[in-house]
Coordinates of C-alpha atoms in Angstrom, one line a residue:
M161 CA -3.4 6.3 -30.7
F162 CA -1.0 4.6 -28.3
F163 CA -3.4 4.1 -25.3
N164 CA -7.2 4.4 -24.9
D165 CA -8.5 2.6 -22.0
L166 CA -10.1 2.9 -18.5
D167 CA -8.0 3.2 -15.4
Q168 CA -8.9 1.3 -12.2
T169 CA -11.4 4.0 -11.2
G170 CA -13.3 3.8 -14.5
W171 CA -11.8 7.0 -15.9
R172 CA -10.8 6.9 -19.6
L173 CA -7.3 7.8 -20.4
S174 CA -6.3 8.6 -23.9
L175 CA -2.6 9.1 -25.0
Q176 CA -1.5 9.7 -28.5
E177 CA 2.1 8.7 -27.7
P178 CA 3.9 6.6 -24.9
P179 CA 4.5 8.8 -21.8
K180 CA 8.2 9.8 -21.3
R181 CA 7.8 12.3 -18.5
I182 CA 5.9 10.7 -15.6
V183 CA 5.1 12.1 -12.1
S184 CA 4.2 9.3 -9.6
L185 CA 2.2 10.4 -6.5
V186 CA 2.2 7.0 -4.7
P187 CA 5.3 5.5 -3.1
S188 CA 4.6 1.9 -3.9
Q189 CA 3.8 2.7 -7.5
T190 CA 7.0 4.8 -7.8
E191 CA 9.0 1.9 -6.6
L192 CA 7.1 -0.3 -9.1
L193 CA 8.0 2.0 -12.0
H194 CA 11.6 1.8 -11.0
N195 CA 11.4 -2.0 -11.0
L196 CA 9.7 -2.1 -14.3
G197 CA 12.8 -0.3 -15.7
V198 CA 11.4 3.2 -16.4
M199 CA 13.2 5.3 -13.8
D200 CA 14.5 7.5 -16.5
Y201 CA 10.9 8.5 -17.3
L202 CA 10.2 9.7 -13.7
V203 CA 10.5 13.5 -13.4
G204 CA 8.5 13.9 -10.2
R205 CA 7.6 12.1 -7.0
T206 CA 6.2 12.7 -3.5
K207 CA 8.4 13.1 -0.4
F208 CA 7.3 9.7 0.7
C209 CA 8.6 8.0 -2.5
V210 CA 12.0 6.9 -1.0
H211 CA 12.6 3.4 -2.3
P212 CA 15.0 2.5 -3.7
N213 CA 17.6 5.1 -2.8
E214 CA 18.2 6.4 -6.3
I215 CA 14.6 7.5 -6.5
Q216 CA 15.5 10.3 -4.1
A217 CA 17.4 12.1 -6.8
I218 CA 14.0 12.8 -8.6
P219 CA 12.4 16.2 -7.8
V220 CA 9.7 16.2 -5.1
V221 CA 6.3 17.7 -5.9
G222 CA 4.8 17.6 -2.4
G223 CA 3.2 14.8 -0.3
T224 CA 0.6 12.3 -1.3
K225 CA -2.2 14.4 0.0
Q226 CA -0.6 17.8 -0.3
I227 CA 0.6 18.2 -3.9
N228 CA 2.6 21.4 -4.7
R229 CA 0.8 22.2 -8.0
E230 CA 3.4 24.7 -9.0
K231 CA 6.3 22.2 -8.6
L232 CA 4.3 19.5 -10.3
F233 CA 3.9 21.6 -13.5
D234 CA 7.5 22.9 -13.3
V235 CA 8.6 19.3 -14.3
K236 CA 6.3 19.3 -17.3
P237 CA 4.8 15.8 -17.0
D238 CA 3.0 14.1 -19.9
L239 CA 1.4 11.7 -17.4
V240 CA 0.6 11.7 -13.7
I241 CA 0.1 8.4 -11.9
G242 CA -1.8 8.3 -8.6
N243 CA -4.2 6.4 -6.5
Q244 CA -7.8 7.1 -5.6
E245 CA -7.2 6.6 -1.9
E246 CA -3.7 8.1 -1.5
N247 CA -4.4 11.3 -3.4
T248 CA -7.1 13.8 -2.9
K249 CA -10.0 14.2 -5.3
E250 CA -9.4 17.9 -5.5
D251 CA -5.7 17.5 -6.5
I252 CA -6.5 14.9 -9.1
E253 CA -9.3 16.9 -10.7
W254 CA -7.1 20.0 -10.8
I255 CA -4.3 18.1 -12.4
R256 CA -6.6 16.6 -15.0
N257 CA -7.4 20.0 -16.3
S258 CA -3.9 20.2 -17.7
C259 CA -2.4 16.8 -17.8
P260 CA -3.5 13.1 -18.3
V261 CA -3.9 11.2 -15.1
W262 CA -4.0 7.4 -14.5
L263 CA -5.4 6.3 -11.1
S264 CA -5.2 2.9 -9.4
K265 CA -7.8 1.5 -7.0
V266 CA -6.3 -1.3 -5.0
N267 CA -8.3 -3.0 -2.3
S268 CA -7.1 -6.6 -2.8
L269 CA -4.2 -8.7 -4.2
K270 CA -6.2 -9.2 -7.4
D271 CA -6.5 -5.4 -7.8
A272 CA -2.8 -5.0 -7.2
L273 CA -1.9 -7.6 -9.9
S274 CA -4.2 -5.9 -12.3
M275 CA -2.5 -2.6 -11.5
I276 CA 0.9 -4.0 -12.2
H277 CA -0.3 -5.3 -15.6
S278 CA -1.9 -2.0 -16.5
L279 CA 1.1 0.1 -15.6
G280 CA 3.4 -2.3 -17.5
R281 CA 1.3 -1.8 -20.6
L282 CA 1.1 1.9 -20.1
V283 CA 4.9 2.4 -19.9
E284 CA 5.7 -0.3 -22.6
R285 CA 7.0 -2.8 -20.1
L286 CA 4.3 -5.4 -20.4
E287 CA 6.6 -8.4 -20.5
E288 CA 8.5 -7.2 -17.4
A289 CA 5.1 -6.7 -15.6
R290 CA 4.0 -10.2 -16.6
Q291 CA 7.2 -11.7 -15.2
M292 CA 6.7 -9.8 -12.0
I293 CA 3.1 -11.0 -11.6
K294 CA 4.2 -14.6 -12.2
K295 CA 6.8 -14.4 -9.4
I296 CA 4.2 -12.9 -7.0
E297 CA 1.6 -15.6 -7.9
Q298 CA 4.1 -18.3 -7.1
V299 CA 4.0 -17.3 -3.4
I300 CA 0.2 -16.9 -3.3
P301 CA -1.4 -20.2 -2.0
E302 CA -3.7 -21.9 -4.5
K303 CA -6.2 -22.3 -1.7
S304 CA -7.0 -19.8 1.1
P305 CA -5.1 -21.2 4.2
S306 CA -7.0 -21.9 7.3
P307 CA -6.4 -19.0 9.7
K308 CA -3.7 -19.9 12.2
L309 CA -3.9 -16.7 14.3
S310 CA -6.3 -13.8 14.6
A311 CA -5.1 -10.2 14.6
A312 CA -6.2 -6.5 14.8
Y313 CA -4.0 -4.4 12.6
L314 CA -3.6 -0.8 13.9
I315 CA -2.7 1.9 11.4
W316 CA -3.2 5.0 13.5
N317 CA -3.1 6.2 17.1
K318 CA -5.3 8.8 18.8
P319 CA -7.7 8.0 17.4
M320 CA -7.0 4.3 17.0
M321 CA -7.8 3.1 13.5
V322 CA -7.6 -0.4 12.1
A323 CA -7.3 -1.9 8.7
A324 CA -10.6 -3.6 8.2
G325 CA -12.3 -5.4 5.2
N326 CA -12.1 -4.3 1.6
T327 CA -8.5 -3.1 2.0
F328 CA -5.2 -4.3 0.5
I329 CA -3.9 -5.0 4.0
D330 CA -6.8 -7.2 4.9
S331 CA -6.2 -9.2 1.7
M332 CA -2.5 -9.6 2.5
L333 CA -3.3 -10.8 6.0
Q334 CA -5.9 -13.3 4.9
T335 CA -3.6 -14.6 2.1
A336 CA -0.9 -15.3 4.7
G337 CA -3.4 -17.2 7.0
I338 CA -4.0 -14.5 9.5
Q339 CA -7.6 -13.8 10.4
N340 CA -8.3 -10.1 10.5
V341 CA -10.8 -9.7 13.4
F342 CA -12.2 -6.6 11.7
S343 CA -12.6 -8.1 8.2
T344 CA -16.4 -7.7 8.4
W345 CA -16.0 -4.0 9.0
E346 CA -15.3 -1.5 6.2
R347 CA -12.1 0.2 5.3
Y348 CA -10.4 2.0 8.2
P349 CA -12.8 2.5 11.1
E350 CA -12.0 4.1 14.5
V351 CA -12.0 1.7 17.4
D352 CA -11.7 2.1 21.2
D353 CA -10.1 0.0 23.9
E354 CA -13.2 -2.0 24.6
T355 CA -13.7 -2.9 21.0
I356 CA -10.1 -4.2 20.9
R357 CA -10.6 -6.2 24.1
H358 CA -13.7 -7.9 22.9
S359 CA -12.4 -8.6 19.4
N360 CA -10.9 -12.0 20.4
A361 CA -7.7 -11.1 18.6
D362 CA -4.6 -13.2 19.4
L363 CA -2.4 -10.4 18.2
L364 CA -2.5 -6.6 18.1
L365 CA -0.3 -5.6 15.2
L366 CA 1.2 -2.0 15.3
S367 CA 2.1 -0.9 11.8
S368 CA 5.2 1.2 11.1
E369 CA 3.1 3.4 8.8
P370 CA 1.2 5.6 8.2
F371 CA 1.5 6.1 12.0
P372 CA 5.1 5.4 13.1
F373 CA 4.5 2.9 15.9
R374 CA 7.7 2.1 17.8
E375 CA 8.8 0.0 20.7
K376 CA 7.5 2.6 23.2
H377 CA 4.1 2.3 21.7
R378 CA 4.3 -1.5 21.9
N379 CA 5.1 -1.4 25.6
E380 CA 2.2 1.1 26.2
F381 CA -0.3 -1.1 24.4
Q382 CA 0.9 -4.3 26.0
K383 CA 0.1 -2.7 29.4
R384 CA -3.3 -1.7 28.1
F385 CA -4.1 -5.1 26.6
P386 CA -2.3 -7.7 28.7
E387 CA -4.5 -10.4 27.4
I388 CA -3.4 -9.8 23.8
R389 CA 0.2 -10.2 22.5
V390 CA 1.2 -6.8 21.0
C391 CA 3.7 -6.9 18.1
L392 CA 5.3 -4.3 15.8
I393 CA 5.0 -5.0 12.0
D394 CA 6.6 -3.5 8.9
G395 CA 3.8 -1.5 7.3
E396 CA 5.6 -1.2 4.0
M397 CA 5.6 -5.0 3.7
C398 CA 1.9 -5.2 4.3
S399 CA 0.5 -2.1 2.4
W400 CA 2.8 -1.4 -0.5
Y401 CA 1.2 -2.9 -3.6
G402 CA 3.5 -3.6 -6.5
N403 CA 6.8 -5.4 -6.7
R404 CA 6.9 -5.2 -2.8
M405 CA 4.1 -7.8 -2.6
L406 CA 6.5 -10.6 -3.3
N407 CA 8.7 -9.9 -0.3
G408 CA 5.6 -8.8 1.7
L409 CA 4.0 -12.2 1.4
I410 CA 7.2 -14.0 2.3
Y411 CA 7.7 -11.6 5.2
L412 CA 4.2 -12.2 6.6
N413 CA 4.7 -16.0 6.4
Q414 CA 7.9 -15.7 8.4
Q415 CA 6.2 -13.4 10.9
L416 CA 3.3 -15.8 11.3
S417 CA 5.7 -18.6 12.1
E418 CA 7.4 -16.5 14.8
W419 CA 4.0 -15.3 16.2
Q420 CA 2.8 -18.9 16.5
M421 CA 5.9 -19.8 18.5
M422 CA 5.4 -16.8 20.7
Q423 CA 1.8 -17.8 21.4
N424 CA 3.2 -20.8 23.3
L425 CA 5.2 -18.5 25.6
P426 CA 3.7 -16.5 28.5
K427 CA 2.6 -13.0 27.5
P428 CA 4.8 -10.1 28.6

């Protein structure tokens, strides 16, 4: 047997042979598979799997939470790769009736590094995965840095939702030296204006995904929260686990330096 092990959710996956026809249902993991050198194995992706550009030539089988089951089986996968949070339980259970599924569960940088290692092993690119992990680890501080600024990280609007504790985003912020003011909360809670005002956040970060916050939103929120500096932030850099983590951590360090300088200026 080629593979007989648990995925990150505790589900046992058994494969007699290495997978050669893979459907990936998570954008960051699709990008990772490309960077591991197995793009030729990819026969299906979601409409949100758009990086790098050549990935877009691969057939689309729906969205992360709205899988087109007919299109998925049209491409005849021998393995489907997903994520416990990104994909629905109903879709995954339905797919498992006919096709092997490997699921990730990524709530921290440690989980993400483990995911890279596991997928590298699964697609016979273990050495490439190890080299990728080594590069990422080189930009992770040996000691947790003292928080230089505090922030609330908004992922959704109407209702407002923040990335709180036990999330990959929280882990990225903390690693970069940014104190997430909602780190003691769980997952992605809804918050109101008063909660934001009393959070003691230096920054209100508006992510470019999953809600597409833009400059017009930044202006609106700055008027609502004049005591907090409101900034746009690249959501892909903060929430895409996989090879993107390397540039994501570098990006956050650069942003932190800029925000620290901005804090010395009068607020808009």
